[in-house]
Amino acid sequence: MPDIFGIPPQALFGQLLLGLINGSFYAMLSLGLAIIFGLLNIINFTHGAQYMMGAFTAWMLLNWLGISYWWSMLIVPVVVGTFGVLIERTMLRHLYKLDHLYGLLLTFGIALIVQGMYRDQFGSSGLPYRIPDALRGGTDLGFMYMPNYRGWVVAVSLVVCLTTWFVIEKTKLGAYLRAATENPPMVQAFGINVPRMVTLTYGFGVGLAAFSGVLAAPIYQVSPQMGADLIIVVFAVVVIGGMGSIMGSIVTGFGLGIIEGLTKVFYPEASATVIFVIMAIVLLLKPAGLFGRVR
Amino acid sequence: MAEPMLAVRGLNAWYGESHILHGVDLDVRQGEVVTMLGRNGAGKTTTMKSVMGLVGARKGSVRYEGRETIDLPAYRIARQGIAFCPEERAIFASLDVAENLMLPPAVGPGGMSVDTIFELFPNLKERLSSQGTKLSGGEQQMLAIARILRTGARLLLLDEPTEGLAPVIVQQIGHTIRRLKSEGFTILLVEQNFRFAATVADRHYVMEHGRIVDEIANDALEANMDKLHEYLGV
């Protein structure tokens, strides 16, 4: 196959796939952040730690109880989501009427505590998680060799993101969520239990982070720091896409993953910073983000 | 005599530190249309929001169909069968007209059918897929009323439904309120415009400084015109 702009196609597609994988995690995590921020007005800095908890919970289930990856995909979001519900009930609830800064500080503090506890328990070197047998190996697509598990991650992430988008934008439940994001007292006055909806929404956002953690476990090392490293980039993605926009989070997440991958091919020196450069430019030109509304 | 549908006694309400209502007493009987008149800042809107449970803190007694609601959260008050149409209309921008209309869940049996609603407000039917806030002011007001008719709520709290609307739309709102009364709805109305109020209401309360200071039957309105002008400062 001929080179493309002087780059061997295997290298190009390889980096594109890597970009798509990273983009999958950016999209799922920024989606959860956007939903939580929309309804709770909380910038959930614990999101990375909750993603890490997802990966660790899957690891513990497998290594301590022999529970498979497939069951983990169901169990882990519920377990970690319940942890989120407890945090919302006991702590976040008291902060809604205060400035964003308080929620950010509290969730940042919780993230540090959680990460510290995991580091104390498991060390910081990282633990391997075996790719489930059904997804081992790879497929030759003709123009590139695709590891099956990586294709699976991209596909599952797309399904999760689009399903979430559909539920929020096209169903009655989503209409409640959108309405409560705009005007919670009015939705209460219609007879809807908004505080319970807020709790469940936070639980869902946290569950989504934990689910991403399960998907990530076989790809990245399961380590206490894995979420903290990722979440900084995810916050940049959220800023670029615009807080509170569902489709914006998804498109921006995948898009920036791909841009990052391409940068690794064409100008590797910039690959670690390209997202932050884009963030700075977007903030200058469109402070509410590409898809955001000023609020 | 049977207890009124809505009985408010000694209602006090606060927004943060500010004490807005200082002991409001009022009754709304089944099937009545009752207005609250008064100057801006007299506490009319706050009275409605307090009945609905939407203020920071409230004390006193608000009984609906014989049940005390003062300690209930707003969503449980709504489920007793009370619906609120706020002054700012609160049409949701992120929902289209159909979603806005269908949003409030049923709180009781016998809600108005969507067909009847379209018969009352034919404009809405043609705009169902528009974004809620793209409607004209009059259409938004109609949508705000329409969406609470579906739910089976029997007591409607309408806060200044005619504010800022063209005379022909005000007439249509007046027609709608009389129609709702004939269908058995009970309505508590806030109005600045007592000439409009006179065309729809059975009784009027006058509010000043967070209290009810007078009650005037609609047929005594003419006789009390001087007093009313003084209350309202018109």
PDB file of N, CA and C in Angstrom, chain A residues 169-172 175-176 178-179 182-183 185-195 293, chain B residues 52 54 74-75 78-79 84 86 90-95 99 102-105 107 147-148:
ATOM      1  N   GLU A 169     -32.420  12.802  24.904  1.00  0.00           N
ATOM      2  CA  GLU A 169     -33.017  13.733  23.943  1.00  0.00           C
ATOM      3  C   GLU A 169     -34.364  13.280  23.400  1.00  0.00           C
ATOM      4  N   LYS A 170     -34.679  11.987  23.478  1.00  0.00           N
ATOM      5  CA  LYS A 170     -35.855  11.509  22.752  1.00  0.00           C
ATOM      6  C   LYS A 170     -36.896  10.803  23.617  1.00  0.00           C
ATOM      7  N   THR A 171     -36.679  10.650  24.909  1.00  0.00           N
ATOM      8  CA  THR A 171     -37.674   9.937  25.709  1.00  0.00           C
ATOM      9  C   THR A 171     -38.277  10.848  26.773  1.00  0.00           C
ATOM     10  N   LYS A 172     -39.347  10.349  27.379  1.00  0.00           N
ATOM     11  CA  LYS A 172     -40.030  11.090  28.432  1.00  0.00           C
ATOM     12  C   LYS A 172     -39.107  11.296  29.633  1.00  0.00           C
ATOM     13  N   ALA A 175     -36.883  13.977  28.896  1.00  0.00           N
ATOM     14  CA  ALA A 175     -37.556  15.279  28.945  1.00  0.00           C
ATOM     15  C   ALA A 175     -37.606  15.780  30.386  1.00  0.00           C
ATOM     16  N   TYR A 176     -37.875  14.883  31.337  1.00  0.00           N
ATOM     17  CA  TYR A 176     -37.832  15.277  32.754  1.00  0.00           C
ATOM     18  C   TYR A 176     -36.450  15.805  33.114  1.00  0.00           C
ATOM     19  N   ARG A 178     -34.077  17.022  31.117  1.00  0.00           N
ATOM     20  CA  ARG A 178     -33.777  18.306  30.480  1.00  0.00           C
ATOM     21  C   ARG A 178     -34.541  19.436  31.183  1.00  0.00           C
ATOM     22  N   ALA A 179     -35.823  19.184  31.492  1.00  0.00           N
ATOM     23  CA  ALA A 179     -36.625  20.220  32.133  1.00  0.00           C
ATOM     24  C   ALA A 179     -36.063  20.549  33.516  1.00  0.00           C
ATOM     25  N   GLU A 182     -33.119  22.756  33.438  1.00  0.00           N
ATOM     26  CA  GLU A 182     -33.432  24.168  33.210  1.00  0.00           C
ATOM     27  C   GLU A 182     -34.059  24.826  34.420  1.00  0.00           C
ATOM     28  N   ASN A 183     -35.021  24.179  35.039  1.00  0.00           N
ATOM     29  CA  ASN A 183     -35.858  24.841  36.046  1.00  0.00           C
ATOM     30  C   ASN A 183     -36.382  23.817  37.060  1.00  0.00           C
ATOM     31  N   PRO A 185     -37.400  23.938  40.273  1.00  0.00           N
ATOM     32  CA  PRO A 185     -38.617  24.165  41.067  1.00  0.00           C
ATOM     33  C   PRO A 185     -39.882  23.919  40.265  1.00  0.00           C
ATOM     34  N   MET A 186     -39.878  24.330  38.985  1.00  0.00           N
ATOM     35  CA  MET A 186     -41.087  24.158  38.180  1.00  0.00           C
ATOM     36  C   MET A 186     -41.382  22.673  37.977  1.00  0.00           C
ATOM     37  N   VAL A 187     -40.341  21.881  37.778  1.00  0.00           N
ATOM     38  CA  VAL A 187     -40.548  20.447  37.583  1.00  0.00           C
ATOM     39  C   VAL A 187     -41.077  19.815  38.875  1.00  0.00           C
ATOM     40  N   GLN A 188     -40.591  20.301  40.014  1.00  0.00           N
ATOM     41  CA  GLN A 188     -41.145  19.866  41.304  1.00  0.00           C
ATOM     42  C   GLN A 188     -42.630  20.198  41.383  1.00  0.00           C
ATOM     43  N   ALA A 189     -42.971  21.410  40.912  1.00  0.00           N
ATOM     44  CA  ALA A 189     -44.359  21.860  41.013  1.00  0.00           C
ATOM     45  C   ALA A 189     -45.283  21.040  40.119  1.00  0.00           C
ATOM     46  N   PHE A 190     -44.725  20.252  39.210  1.00  0.00           N
ATOM     47  CA  PHE A 190     -45.537  19.333  38.411  1.00  0.00           C
ATOM     48  C   PHE A 190     -45.731  17.994  39.118  1.00  0.00           C
ATOM     49  N   GLY A 191     -45.117  17.824  40.277  1.00  0.00           N
ATOM     50  CA  GLY A 191     -45.318  16.583  41.012  1.00  0.00           C
ATOM     51  C   GLY A 191     -44.194  15.575  40.827  1.00  0.00           C
ATOM     52  N   ILE A 192     -43.042  16.044  40.321  1.00  0.00           N
ATOM     53  CA  ILE A 192     -41.928  15.119  40.102  1.00  0.00           C
ATOM     54  C   ILE A 192     -40.918  15.268  41.236  1.00  0.00           C
ATOM     55  N   ASN A 193     -40.482  14.133  41.754  1.00  0.00           N
ATOM     56  CA  ASN A 193     -39.558  14.118  42.879  1.00  0.00           C
ATOM     57  C   ASN A 193     -38.143  14.434  42.373  1.00  0.00           C
ATOM     58  N   VAL A 194     -37.847  15.725  42.290  1.00  0.00           N
ATOM     59  CA  VAL A 194     -36.570  16.135  41.696  1.00  0.00           C
ATOM     60  C   VAL A 194     -35.359  15.704  42.540  1.00  0.00           C
ATOM     61  N   PRO A 195     -35.406  15.832  43.875  1.00  0.00           N
ATOM     62  CA  PRO A 195     -34.235  15.378  44.639  1.00  0.00           C
ATOM     63  C   PRO A 195     -33.863  13.922  44.352  1.00  0.00           C
ATOM     64  N   ARG A 293     -24.091  26.303  25.636  1.00  0.00           N
ATOM     65  CA  ARG A 293     -24.903  27.507  25.725  1.00  0.00           C
ATOM     66  C   ARG A 293     -24.384  28.314  26.905  1.00  0.00           C
TER      67      ARG A 293
ATOM     68  N   MET B  52     -47.891  26.391  46.797  1.00  0.00           N
ATOM     69  CA  MET B  52     -47.270  25.328  46.013  1.00  0.00           C
ATOM     70  C   MET B  52     -46.040  24.730  46.711  1.00  0.00           C
ATOM     71  N   LEU B  54     -43.109  26.395  47.044  1.00  0.00           N
ATOM     72  CA  LEU B  54     -41.917  26.789  46.282  1.00  0.00           C
ATOM     73  C   LEU B  54     -41.157  27.957  46.907  1.00  0.00           C
ATOM     74  N   ALA B  74     -42.791  20.344  47.544  1.00  0.00           N
ATOM     75  CA  ALA B  74     -43.600  20.823  46.414  1.00  0.00           C
ATOM     76  C   ALA B  74     -44.167  19.680  45.582  1.00  0.00           C
ATOM     77  N   TYR B  75     -43.344  18.653  45.321  1.00  0.00           N
ATOM     78  CA  TYR B  75     -43.834  17.620  44.401  1.00  0.00           C
ATOM     79  C   TYR B  75     -44.986  16.831  45.009  1.00  0.00           C
ATOM     80  N   ALA B  78     -48.141  19.064  44.684  1.00  0.00           N
ATOM     81  CA  ALA B  78     -48.666  18.978  43.319  1.00  0.00           C
ATOM     82  C   ALA B  78     -49.502  17.717  43.141  1.00  0.00           C
ATOM     83  N   ARG B  79     -49.039  16.621  43.744  1.00  0.00           N
ATOM     84  CA  ARG B  79     -49.745  15.345  43.555  1.00  0.00           C
ATOM     85  C   ARG B  79     -51.085  15.293  44.262  1.00  0.00           C
ATOM     86  N   PHE B  84     -49.697  24.796  39.020  1.00  0.00           N
ATOM     87  CA  PHE B  84     -49.241  26.181  39.074  1.00  0.00           C
ATOM     88  C   PHE B  84     -48.766  26.614  37.693  1.00  0.00           C
ATOM     89  N   PRO B  86     -46.791  29.722  36.318  1.00  0.00           N
ATOM     90  CA  PRO B  86     -46.097  30.895  36.855  1.00  0.00           C
ATOM     91  C   PRO B  86     -46.148  32.086  35.902  1.00  0.00           C
ATOM     92  N   ALA B  90     -42.419  29.783  32.293  1.00  0.00           N
ATOM     93  CA  ALA B  90     -41.538  28.620  32.491  1.00  0.00           C
ATOM     94  C   ALA B  90     -41.716  27.550  31.432  1.00  0.00           C
ATOM     95  N   ILE B  91     -41.778  27.985  30.186  1.00  0.00           N
ATOM     96  CA  ILE B  91     -41.720  27.024  29.071  1.00  0.00           C
ATOM     97  C   ILE B  91     -40.264  26.595  28.925  1.00  0.00           C
ATOM     98  N   PHE B  92     -40.046  25.293  28.738  1.00  0.00           N
ATOM     99  CA  PHE B  92     -38.675  24.791  28.710  1.00  0.00           C
ATOM    100  C   PHE B  92     -38.072  24.926  27.312  1.00  0.00           C
ATOM    101  N   ALA B  93     -36.916  25.590  27.243  1.00  0.00           N
ATOM    102  CA  ALA B  93     -36.283  25.849  25.955  1.00  0.00           C
ATOM    103  C   ALA B  93     -35.721  24.571  25.337  1.00  0.00           C
ATOM    104  N   SER B  94     -35.320  23.621  26.179  1.00  0.00           N
ATOM    105  CA  SER B  94     -34.703  22.412  25.624  1.00  0.00           C
ATOM    106  C   SER B  94     -35.744  21.352  25.279  1.00  0.00           C
ATOM    107  N   LEU B  95     -37.031  21.696  25.385  1.00  0.00           N
ATOM    108  CA  LEU B  95     -38.104  20.769  25.021  1.00  0.00           C
ATOM    109  C   LEU B  95     -38.924  21.388  23.896  1.00  0.00           C
ATOM    110  N   GLU B  99     -43.339  18.111  23.832  1.00  0.00           N
ATOM    111  CA  GLU B  99     -42.727  17.635  25.080  1.00  0.00           C
ATOM    112  C   GLU B  99     -43.128  18.514  26.265  1.00  0.00           C
ATOM    113  N   MET B 102     -46.679  17.562  27.193  1.00  0.00           N
ATOM    114  CA  MET B 102     -46.858  16.240  27.799  1.00  0.00           C
ATOM    115  C   MET B 102     -45.999  16.031  29.036  1.00  0.00           C
ATOM    116  N   LEU B 103     -45.202  17.028  29.410  1.00  0.00           N
ATOM    117  CA  LEU B 103     -44.260  16.831  30.512  1.00  0.00           C
ATOM    118  C   LEU B 103     -44.919  16.540  31.862  1.00  0.00           C
ATOM    119  N   PRO B 104     -45.849  17.378  32.341  1.00  0.00           N
ATOM    120  CA  PRO B 104     -46.356  17.142  33.703  1.00  0.00           C
ATOM    121  C   PRO B 104     -47.072  15.797  33.805  1.00  0.00           C
ATOM    122  N   PRO B 105     -46.701  14.964  34.747  1.00  0.00           N
ATOM    123  CA  PRO B 105     -47.365  13.671  34.896  1.00  0.00           C
ATOM    124  C   PRO B 105     -48.774  13.847  35.480  1.00  0.00           C
ATOM    125  N   VAL B 107     -51.678  13.770  37.975  1.00  0.00           N
ATOM    126  CA  VAL B 107     -51.727  13.783  39.439  1.00  0.00           C
ATOM    127  C   VAL B 107     -53.107  13.364  39.940  1.00  0.00           C
ATOM    128  N   ARG B 147     -50.670  22.744  29.511  1.00  0.00           N
ATOM    129  CA  ARG B 147     -49.971  21.573  30.042  1.00  0.00           C
ATOM    130  C   ARG B 147     -50.455  21.173  31.438  1.00  0.00           C
ATOM    131  N   ILE B 148     -51.072  22.133  32.188  1.00  0.00           N
ATOM    132  CA  ILE B 148     -51.562  21.727  33.509  1.00  0.00           C
ATOM    133  C   ILE B 148     -53.016  21.276  33.475  1.00  0.00           C
TER     134      ILE B 148
END
